[in-house]
């Protein structure tokens, strides 16, 4: 059972545009929602994370929007740059379950110059 | 801060041999370490969770006798793939979490190719 569904699977955006990736979860016990960026052949790197007590969090060009009632959250990459081309994973975890991360399927983002 | 290393970065071995992968937290004490496997163009799949000084907890479908995990110290965990077969070829990634907060910091991964 895939508990975190991520869309789209791939995304092409022009330099300077906005990349938007969406995730939906099923387990209402999830209480921590990080986004990771992964380049080919490398491990994931934490980008930004949010807890369900806030609806939005911004760090530089990256913004998470969180809708608790809809059980959805999204990542917005503003002013997308070619160096942002990577695979992005949303994830969710539950402290009571040992903070094990459940990952979405990933979104491959290509930013064209 | 929060740097996690893995060694080796890639390994090629013959079918039937065992391979050990090390995961180290370099600048913090990792009370919990996680091991993931990632096949090409797929997401990360959690294999097991290990807490320092105790036995690892394996996810459903992961053979504990095949994937031996040791977490002997607060900065080192090892994954040994025993009697490796070509289907074990994958990208193995560890992550580490300290005793403060829920953030997991990932290692750079180990590419295993079993011939």
Short mmCIF file of C-alpha atoms in Angstrom, two decimals:
data_model
loop_
_atom_site.label_atom_id
_atom_site.label_comp_id
_atom_site.label_asym_id
_atom_site.label_seq_id
_atom_site.Cartn_x
_atom_site.Cartn_y
_atom_site.Cartn_z
CA UNK A 1 0.00 0.00 0.00
CA UNK A 2 1.53 3.24 -1.12
CA UNK A 3 0.88 5.63 1.68
CA UNK A 4 2.34 8.68 0.01
CA UNK A 5 1.39 9.42 -3.58
CA UNK A 6 3.48 11.91 -5.51
CA UNK A 7 2.75 13.65 -8.79
CA UNK A 8 3.77 14.34 -11.46
CA UNK A 9 6.36 11.65 -12.18
CA UNK A 10 8.30 14.10 -14.31
CA UNK A 11 8.27 17.81 -14.93
CA UNK A 12 9.90 20.10 -17.45
CA UNK A 13 10.06 23.79 -16.64
CA UNK A 14 11.80 26.74 -18.22
CA UNK A 15 14.48 28.60 -16.34
CA UNK A 16 12.86 31.17 -14.10
CA UNK A 17 9.58 29.27 -13.95
CA UNK A 18 7.86 27.65 -11.02
CA UNK A 19 8.10 23.91 -10.39
CA UNK A 20 5.18 22.46 -8.45
CA UNK A 21 5.16 18.95 -7.04
CA UNK A 22 2.23 17.49 -5.15
CA UNK A 23 1.93 14.75 -2.57
CA UNK A 24 -1.03 13.14 -0.86
CA UNK A 25 -0.94 10.90 2.15
CA UNK A 26 -3.35 8.51 3.79
CA UNK A 27 -2.06 7.98 7.30
CA UNK A 28 -3.40 10.76 9.52
CA UNK A 29 -0.80 9.82 12.15
CA UNK A 30 1.98 11.30 10.02
CA UNK A 31 3.38 14.34 11.77
CA UNK A 32 6.49 15.29 9.83
CA UNK A 33 6.73 15.97 6.10
CA UNK A 34 10.19 16.52 4.56
CA UNK A 35 11.19 17.04 0.97
CA UNK A 36 14.43 15.61 -0.36
CA UNK A 37 16.44 16.42 -3.47
CA UNK A 38 18.48 13.71 -5.12
CA UNK A 39 21.01 14.02 -7.92
CA UNK A 40 21.95 10.95 -10.00
CA UNK A 41 24.24 8.61 -8.12
CA UNK A 42 23.96 10.56 -4.87
CA UNK A 43 22.06 10.21 -1.66
CA UNK A 44 19.00 12.37 -0.96
CA UNK A 45 19.57 15.74 0.67
CA UNK A 46 17.00 17.38 2.91
CA UNK A 47 15.54 20.51 1.31
CA UNK A 48 12.80 21.65 3.62
CA UNK A 49 10.34 20.08 6.03
CA UNK A 50 7.04 20.99 7.63
CA UNK A 51 4.88 19.89 10.52
CA UNK A 52 1.08 19.82 10.29
CA UNK A 53 0.59 22.73 12.66
CA UNK A 54 1.57 25.22 9.95
CA UNK A 55 0.12 25.68 6.49
CA UNK A 56 3.16 27.05 4.74
CA UNK A 57 6.92 27.19 5.16
CA UNK A 58 9.37 29.06 2.98
CA UNK A 59 13.13 28.73 2.75
CA UNK A 60 14.70 30.72 -0.03
CA UNK A 61 13.20 29.64 -3.34
CA UNK A 62 11.54 26.58 -1.82
CA UNK A 63 8.06 26.68 -0.28
CA UNK A 64 5.98 23.90 1.21
CA UNK A 65 2.21 24.32 1.29
CA UNK A 66 0.35 22.00 3.62
CA UNK A 67 -3.38 21.21 3.66
CA UNK A 68 -4.14 19.04 6.65
CA UNK A 69 -7.84 18.54 5.92
CA UNK A 70 -7.11 17.41 2.38
CA UNK A 71 -4.07 15.38 3.50
CA UNK A 72 -1.99 17.01 0.80
CA UNK A 73 1.23 18.95 0.66
CA UNK A 74 3.20 20.45 -2.15
CA UNK A 75 6.63 21.83 -2.97
CA UNK A 76 7.01 25.00 -4.99
CA UNK A 77 10.38 25.86 -6.48
CA UNK A 78 10.37 29.50 -7.46
CA UNK A 79 12.68 30.93 -10.13
CA UNK A 80 13.73 27.42 -11.15
CA UNK A 81 17.36 27.10 -12.27
CA UNK A 82 19.11 24.43 -14.37
CA UNK A 83 20.97 23.40 -11.23
CA UNK A 84 17.61 22.45 -9.70
CA UNK A 85 17.31 19.62 -12.22
CA UNK A 86 17.09 16.57 -9.98
CA UNK A 87 14.65 14.07 -8.57
CA UNK A 88 12.54 15.31 -5.70
CA UNK A 89 10.95 13.07 -3.11
CA UNK A 90 8.31 13.93 -0.60
CA UNK A 91 8.14 11.84 2.53
CA UNK A 92 6.19 11.48 5.73
CA UNK A 93 6.86 10.02 9.12
CA UNK A 94 5.25 9.46 12.46
CA UNK A 95 7.19 9.95 15.68
CA UNK A 96 5.19 7.27 17.46
CA UNK A 97 6.25 4.78 14.80
CA UNK A 98 9.91 5.54 15.18
CA UNK A 99 10.16 8.31 12.60
CA UNK A 100 10.42 5.84 9.73
CA UNK A 101 10.13 7.75 6.49
CA UNK A 102 7.61 6.72 3.87
CA UNK A 103 8.66 8.14 0.53
CA UNK A 104 6.60 9.24 -2.42
CA UNK A 105 7.47 7.85 -5.84
CA UNK A 106 9.62 10.81 -6.83
CA UNK A 107 9.43 13.55 -9.45
CA UNK A 108 12.16 14.08 -12.00
CA UNK A 109 12.46 17.79 -12.65
CA UNK A 110 14.27 19.15 -15.67
CA UNK A 111 14.85 22.87 -15.84
CA UNK A 112 15.62 24.02 -19.35
CA UNK A 113 17.90 27.02 -19.81
CA UNK B 1 27.12 19.69 10.18
CA UNK B 2 25.06 16.46 10.00
CA UNK B 3 27.33 14.63 7.61
CA UNK B 4 26.89 10.95 6.91
CA UNK B 5 29.46 8.95 4.97
CA UNK B 6 29.30 5.55 3.34
CA UNK B 7 32.04 3.21 2.27
CA UNK B 8 32.59 1.94 -0.31
CA UNK B 9 30.89 4.19 -2.83
CA UNK B 10 30.67 1.35 -5.30
CA UNK B 11 31.51 -2.32 -5.24
CA UNK B 12 31.50 -5.12 -7.77
CA UNK B 13 31.48 -8.67 -6.50
CA UNK B 14 30.95 -12.19 -7.71
CA UNK B 15 27.73 -14.05 -7.06
CA UNK B 16 27.85 -15.93 -3.77
CA UNK B 17 30.23 -13.61 -2.00
CA UNK B 18 29.42 -11.27 0.89
CA UNK B 19 29.76 -7.51 0.84
CA UNK B 20 29.95 -5.15 3.81
CA UNK B 21 28.85 -1.52 3.58
CA UNK B 22 29.73 0.97 6.29
CA UNK B 23 27.67 3.99 7.31
CA UNK B 24 29.17 6.61 9.59
CA UNK B 25 27.80 9.76 11.13
CA UNK B 26 30.77 12.11 11.14
CA UNK B 27 29.71 14.99 13.34
CA UNK B 28 26.84 13.74 15.45
CA UNK B 29 25.79 10.70 17.40
CA UNK B 30 23.24 8.64 15.53
CA UNK B 31 20.92 6.88 17.89
CA UNK B 32 19.05 5.45 14.95
CA UNK B 33 20.26 4.48 11.52
CA UNK B 34 18.15 3.38 8.61
CA UNK B 35 19.07 1.32 5.55
CA UNK B 36 17.34 1.83 2.23
CA UNK B 37 17.55 0.22 -1.17
CA UNK B 38 16.85 2.10 -4.37
CA UNK B 39 16.47 0.53 -7.80
CA UNK B 40 16.99 2.65 -10.93
CA UNK B 41 14.37 5.35 -11.39
CA UNK B 42 12.50 4.20 -8.32
CA UNK B 43 11.92 5.56 -4.86
CA UNK B 44 13.75 4.61 -1.71
CA UNK B 45 12.51 1.51 0.05
CA UNK B 46 13.26 1.12 3.74
CA UNK B 47 14.95 -2.17 4.51
CA UNK B 48 15.59 -1.93 8.22
CA UNK B 49 15.95 0.33 11.23
CA UNK B 50 18.78 -0.08 13.67
CA UNK B 51 19.25 1.44 17.08
CA UNK B 52 22.65 1.49 18.70
CA UNK B 53 23.26 -1.60 20.77
CA UNK B 54 20.11 -3.44 19.81
CA UNK B 55 18.93 -5.73 17.06
CA UNK B 56 17.74 -4.22 13.83
CA UNK B 57 14.08 -4.15 12.92
CA UNK B 58 13.48 -5.34 9.39
CA UNK B 59 10.67 -4.30 7.07
CA UNK B 60 8.30 -6.91 5.76
CA UNK B 61 9.83 -8.93 2.97
CA UNK B 62 13.44 -8.15 3.85
CA UNK B 63 15.44 -11.23 4.79
CA UNK B 64 17.28 -10.55 8.02
CA UNK B 65 19.67 -13.46 7.46
CA UNK B 66 20.63 -12.10 4.08
CA UNK B 67 21.00 -8.47 5.04
CA UNK B 68 22.92 -8.42 8.31
CA UNK B 69 22.91 -5.12 10.13
CA UNK B 70 25.17 -4.16 13.00
CA UNK B 71 24.97 -0.87 14.87
CA UNK B 72 27.80 -1.27 17.34
CA UNK B 73 28.40 2.38 18.12
CA UNK B 74 26.64 5.73 17.94
CA UNK B 75 28.54 6.63 14.80
CA UNK B 76 28.75 3.39 12.84
CA UNK B 77 26.34 0.94 11.32
CA UNK B 78 27.18 -1.79 8.84
CA UNK B 79 25.09 -3.66 6.32
CA UNK B 80 26.41 -6.99 5.11
CA UNK B 81 24.82 -8.51 2.04
CA UNK B 82 25.49 -12.22 2.43
CA UNK B 83 25.73 -14.63 -0.48
CA UNK B 84 24.97 -11.82 -2.89
CA UNK B 85 23.18 -12.58 -6.14
CA UNK B 86 22.65 -10.44 -9.25
CA UNK B 87 19.17 -9.48 -8.08
CA UNK B 88 20.78 -7.82 -5.04
CA UNK B 89 22.43 -5.31 -7.36
CA UNK B 90 21.10 -1.95 -6.30
CA UNK B 91 21.90 1.41 -4.73
CA UNK B 92 22.09 1.06 -0.96
CA UNK B 93 21.67 4.21 1.09
CA UNK B 94 21.88 4.72 4.81
CA UNK B 95 20.52 7.56 6.88
CA UNK B 96 21.14 8.61 10.43
CA UNK B 97 19.11 10.41 13.00
CA UNK B 98 20.32 11.89 16.26
CA UNK B 99 18.44 11.92 19.50
CA UNK B 100 17.21 15.44 18.88
CA UNK B 101 14.57 15.87 16.22
CA UNK B 102 13.22 13.69 13.51
CA UNK B 103 15.46 14.74 10.63
CA UNK B 104 17.24 11.94 8.81
CA UNK B 105 20.53 12.74 7.12
CA UNK B 106 21.43 10.52 4.22
CA UNK B 107 24.73 9.09 3.14
CA UNK B 108 25.96 9.32 -0.45
CA UNK B 109 24.95 5.74 -1.22
CA UNK B 110 26.77 2.58 -2.27
CA UNK B 111 26.33 1.13 -5.73
CA UNK B 112 26.46 -2.68 -5.56
CA UNK B 113 26.85 -4.74 -8.71
CA UNK B 114 26.78 -8.51 -8.35
CA UNK B 115 28.08 -10.40 -11.35
#
